[in-house]
PDB file of C-alpha atoms in Angstrom:
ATOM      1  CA  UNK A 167     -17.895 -27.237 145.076  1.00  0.00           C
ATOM      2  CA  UNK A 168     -20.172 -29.163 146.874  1.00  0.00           C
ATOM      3  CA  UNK A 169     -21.189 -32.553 148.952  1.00  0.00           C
ATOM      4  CA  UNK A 170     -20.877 -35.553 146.206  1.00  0.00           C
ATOM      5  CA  UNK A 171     -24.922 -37.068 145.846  1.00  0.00           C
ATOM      6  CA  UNK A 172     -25.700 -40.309 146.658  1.00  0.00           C
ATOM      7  CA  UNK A 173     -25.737 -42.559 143.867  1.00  0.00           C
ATOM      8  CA  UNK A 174     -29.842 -43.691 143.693  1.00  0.00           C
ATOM      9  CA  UNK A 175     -29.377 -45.281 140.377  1.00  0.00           C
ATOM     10  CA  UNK A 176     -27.337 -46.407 137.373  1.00  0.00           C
ATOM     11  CA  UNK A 177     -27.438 -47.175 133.715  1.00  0.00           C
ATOM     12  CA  UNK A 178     -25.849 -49.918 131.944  1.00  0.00           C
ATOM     13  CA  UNK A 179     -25.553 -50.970 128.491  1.00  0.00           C
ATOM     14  CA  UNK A 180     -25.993 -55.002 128.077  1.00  0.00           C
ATOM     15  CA  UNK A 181     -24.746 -55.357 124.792  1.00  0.00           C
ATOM     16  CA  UNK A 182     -25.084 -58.994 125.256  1.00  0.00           C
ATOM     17  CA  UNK A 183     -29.005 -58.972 124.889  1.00  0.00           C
ATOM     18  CA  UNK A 184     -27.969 -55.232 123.172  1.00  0.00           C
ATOM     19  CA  UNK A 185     -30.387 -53.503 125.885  1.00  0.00           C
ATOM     20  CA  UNK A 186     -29.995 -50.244 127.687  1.00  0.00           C
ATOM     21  CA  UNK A 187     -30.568 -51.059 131.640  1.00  0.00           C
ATOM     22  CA  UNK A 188     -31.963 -48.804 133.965  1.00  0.00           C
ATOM     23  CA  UNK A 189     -31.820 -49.614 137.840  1.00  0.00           C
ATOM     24  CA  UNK A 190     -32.934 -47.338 140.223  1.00  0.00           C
ATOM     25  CA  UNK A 191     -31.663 -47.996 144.060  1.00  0.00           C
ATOM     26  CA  UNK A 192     -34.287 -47.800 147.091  1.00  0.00           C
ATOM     27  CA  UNK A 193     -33.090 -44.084 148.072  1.00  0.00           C
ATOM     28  CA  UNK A 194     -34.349 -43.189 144.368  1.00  0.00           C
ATOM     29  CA  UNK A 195     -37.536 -44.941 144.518  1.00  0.00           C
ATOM     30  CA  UNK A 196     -39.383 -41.780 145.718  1.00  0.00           C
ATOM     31  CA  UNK A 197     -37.879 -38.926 143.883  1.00  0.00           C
ATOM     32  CA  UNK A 198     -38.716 -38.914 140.014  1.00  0.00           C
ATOM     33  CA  UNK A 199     -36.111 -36.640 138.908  1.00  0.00           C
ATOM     34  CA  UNK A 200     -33.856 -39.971 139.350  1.00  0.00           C
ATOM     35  CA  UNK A 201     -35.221 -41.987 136.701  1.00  0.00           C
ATOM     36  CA  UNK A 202     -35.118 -38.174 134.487  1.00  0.00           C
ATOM     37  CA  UNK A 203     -31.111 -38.193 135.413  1.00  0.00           C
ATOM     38  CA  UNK A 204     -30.587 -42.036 134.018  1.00  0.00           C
ATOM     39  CA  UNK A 205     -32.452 -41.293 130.976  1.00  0.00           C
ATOM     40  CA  UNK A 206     -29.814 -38.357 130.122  1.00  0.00           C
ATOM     41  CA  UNK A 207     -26.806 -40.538 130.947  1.00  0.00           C
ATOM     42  CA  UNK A 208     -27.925 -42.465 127.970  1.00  0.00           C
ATOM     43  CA  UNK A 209     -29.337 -39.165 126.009  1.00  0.00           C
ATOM     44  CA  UNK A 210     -25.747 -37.982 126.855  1.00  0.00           C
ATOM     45  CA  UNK A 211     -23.963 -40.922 124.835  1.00  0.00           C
ATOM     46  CA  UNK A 212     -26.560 -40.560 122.439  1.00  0.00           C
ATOM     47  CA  UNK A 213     -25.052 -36.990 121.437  1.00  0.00           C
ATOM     48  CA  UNK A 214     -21.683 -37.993 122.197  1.00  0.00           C
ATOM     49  CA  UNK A 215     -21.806 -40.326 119.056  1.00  0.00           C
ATOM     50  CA  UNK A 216     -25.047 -38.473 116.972  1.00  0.00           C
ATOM     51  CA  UNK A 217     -23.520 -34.483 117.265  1.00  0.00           C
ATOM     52  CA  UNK A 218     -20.054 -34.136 117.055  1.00  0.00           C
ATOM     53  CA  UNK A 219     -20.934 -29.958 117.355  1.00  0.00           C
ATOM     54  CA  UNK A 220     -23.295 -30.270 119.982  1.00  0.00           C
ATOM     55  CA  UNK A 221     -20.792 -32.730 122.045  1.00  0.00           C
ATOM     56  CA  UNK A 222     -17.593 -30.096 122.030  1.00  0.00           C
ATOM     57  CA  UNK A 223     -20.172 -26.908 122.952  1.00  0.00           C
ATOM     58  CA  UNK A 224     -20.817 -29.420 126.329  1.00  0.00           C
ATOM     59  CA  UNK A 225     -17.029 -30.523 126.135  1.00  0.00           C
ATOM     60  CA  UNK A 226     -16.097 -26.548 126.013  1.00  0.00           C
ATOM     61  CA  UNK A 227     -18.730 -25.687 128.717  1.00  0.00           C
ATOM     62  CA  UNK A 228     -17.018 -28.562 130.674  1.00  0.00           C
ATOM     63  CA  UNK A 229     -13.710 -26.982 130.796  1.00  0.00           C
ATOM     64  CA  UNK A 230     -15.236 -23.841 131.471  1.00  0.00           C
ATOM     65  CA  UNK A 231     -16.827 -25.064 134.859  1.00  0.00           C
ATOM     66  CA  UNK A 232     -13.892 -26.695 135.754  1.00  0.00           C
ATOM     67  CA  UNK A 233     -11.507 -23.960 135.291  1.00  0.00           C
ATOM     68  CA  UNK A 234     -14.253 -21.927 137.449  1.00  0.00           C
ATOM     69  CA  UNK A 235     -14.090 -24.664 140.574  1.00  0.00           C
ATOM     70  CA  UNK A 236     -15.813 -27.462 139.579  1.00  0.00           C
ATOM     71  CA  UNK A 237     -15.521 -30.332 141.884  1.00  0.00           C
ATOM     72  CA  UNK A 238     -12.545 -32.482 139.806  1.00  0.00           C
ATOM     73  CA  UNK A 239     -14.133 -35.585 140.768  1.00  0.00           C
ATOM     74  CA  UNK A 240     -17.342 -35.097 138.423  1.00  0.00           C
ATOM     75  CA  UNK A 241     -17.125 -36.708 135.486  1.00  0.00           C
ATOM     76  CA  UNK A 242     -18.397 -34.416 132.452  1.00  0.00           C
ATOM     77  CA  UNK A 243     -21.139 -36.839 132.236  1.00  0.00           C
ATOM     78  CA  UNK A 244     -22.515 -36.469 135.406  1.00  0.00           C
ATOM     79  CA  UNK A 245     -22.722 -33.092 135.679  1.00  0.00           C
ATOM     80  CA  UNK A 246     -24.872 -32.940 132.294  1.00  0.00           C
ATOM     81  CA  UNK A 247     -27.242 -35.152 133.962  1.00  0.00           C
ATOM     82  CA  UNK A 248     -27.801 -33.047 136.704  1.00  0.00           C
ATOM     83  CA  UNK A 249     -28.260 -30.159 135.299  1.00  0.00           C
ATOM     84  CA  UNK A 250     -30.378 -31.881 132.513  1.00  0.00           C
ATOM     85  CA  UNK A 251     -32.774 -32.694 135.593  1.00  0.00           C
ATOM     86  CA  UNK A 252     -32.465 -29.313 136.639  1.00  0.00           C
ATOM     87  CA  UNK A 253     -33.267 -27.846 133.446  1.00  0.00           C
ATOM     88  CA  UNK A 254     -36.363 -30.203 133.340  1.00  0.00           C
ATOM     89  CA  UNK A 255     -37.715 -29.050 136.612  1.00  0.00           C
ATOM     90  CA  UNK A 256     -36.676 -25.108 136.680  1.00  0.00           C
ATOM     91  CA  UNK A 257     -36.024 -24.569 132.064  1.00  0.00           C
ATOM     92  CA  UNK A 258     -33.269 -21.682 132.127  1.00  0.00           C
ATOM     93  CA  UNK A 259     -31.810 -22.395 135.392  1.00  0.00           C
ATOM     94  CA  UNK A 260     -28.475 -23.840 134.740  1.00  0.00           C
ATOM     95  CA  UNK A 261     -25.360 -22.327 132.795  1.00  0.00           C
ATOM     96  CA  UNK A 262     -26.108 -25.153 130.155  1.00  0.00           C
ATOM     97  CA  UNK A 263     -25.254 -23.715 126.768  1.00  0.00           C
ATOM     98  CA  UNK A 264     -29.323 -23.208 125.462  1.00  0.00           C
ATOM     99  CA  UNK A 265     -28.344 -25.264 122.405  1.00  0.00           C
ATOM    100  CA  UNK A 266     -27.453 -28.358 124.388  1.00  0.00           C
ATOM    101  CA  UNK A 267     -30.386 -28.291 126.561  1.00  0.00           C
ATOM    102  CA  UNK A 268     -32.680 -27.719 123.611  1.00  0.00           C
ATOM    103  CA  UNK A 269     -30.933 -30.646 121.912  1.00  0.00           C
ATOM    104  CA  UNK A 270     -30.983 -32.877 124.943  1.00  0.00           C
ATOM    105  CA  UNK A 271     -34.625 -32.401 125.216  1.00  0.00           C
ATOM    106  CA  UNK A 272     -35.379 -32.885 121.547  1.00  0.00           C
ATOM    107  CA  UNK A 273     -33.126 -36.092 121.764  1.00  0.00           C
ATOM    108  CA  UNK A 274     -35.369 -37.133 124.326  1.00  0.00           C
ATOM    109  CA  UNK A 275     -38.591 -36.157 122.635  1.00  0.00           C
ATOM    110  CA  UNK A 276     -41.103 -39.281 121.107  1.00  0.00           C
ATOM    111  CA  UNK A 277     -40.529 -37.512 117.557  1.00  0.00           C
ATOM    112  CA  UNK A 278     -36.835 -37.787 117.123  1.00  0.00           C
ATOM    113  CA  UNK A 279     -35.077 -41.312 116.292  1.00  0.00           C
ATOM    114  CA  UNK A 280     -32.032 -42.504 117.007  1.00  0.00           C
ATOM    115  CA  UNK A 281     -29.838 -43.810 113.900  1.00  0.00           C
ATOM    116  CA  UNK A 282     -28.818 -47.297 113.653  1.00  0.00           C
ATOM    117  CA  UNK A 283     -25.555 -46.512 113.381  1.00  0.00           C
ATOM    118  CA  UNK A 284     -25.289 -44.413 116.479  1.00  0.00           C
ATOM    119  CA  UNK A 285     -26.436 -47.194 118.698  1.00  0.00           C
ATOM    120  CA  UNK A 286     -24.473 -49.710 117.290  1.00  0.00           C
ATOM    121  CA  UNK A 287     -21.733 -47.298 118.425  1.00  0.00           C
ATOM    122  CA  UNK A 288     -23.136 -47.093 121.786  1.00  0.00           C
ATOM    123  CA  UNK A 289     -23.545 -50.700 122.312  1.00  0.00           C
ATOM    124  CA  UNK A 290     -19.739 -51.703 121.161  1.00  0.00           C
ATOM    125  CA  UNK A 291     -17.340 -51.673 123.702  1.00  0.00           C
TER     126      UNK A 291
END
């Protein structure tokens, strides 16, 4: 357990203008892992709704940490974002199941698309 981070940013889906928005607060503006750690909120809903398999190893690893001490207050997302950041700066640093983080980062990857259906599931409320 630890001090709860300041929040430097957030994501939002407008599903209005059906856009993904990214805004990054003026403590963030510096620090690039920030705009890393949005991108995997939305790379997180992206698997929630794309990998049913990949979702419950992160759901089980979830449960694991919590039942270890995790801080209650982090939300499952969260904490894969942070580590996701982690994982980008330091690869193999973080009690991420490997398969995640290698799926996370090939979700994020220029060669890998995203199904239609899978963000129409992400944009509905």
């Amino acid at each position: 357990q630890g001090k709860r981070p300041i929040i430097r940013g957030t994501t939002s889906i407008d599903r209005d203008n059906e856009r993904i928005r990214i805004t990054i607060y003026d403590q963030g503006f510096g620090e690039s892992q920030v705009l890393t750690e949005e991108i995997y909120h939305i790379i997180f809903e992206i698997i929630r709704h794309s990998s049913p398999k990949i979702f419950e190893s992160i759901e089980k690893w979830y449960s694991h940490r919590l039942k270890k001490g995790l801080d209650l207050t982090w939300q499952i997302h969260e904490v894969f974002t942070e580590l996701m950041v982690q994982e980008e700066e330091c690869p193999g640093s973080t009690d991420l199941p490997r398969r995640v983080v290698k799926y996370a980062k090939k979700t994020f990857s220029t060669a890998n698309t995203v199904s239609e259906a899978v963000i129409e599931k992400i944009m509905s409320p």
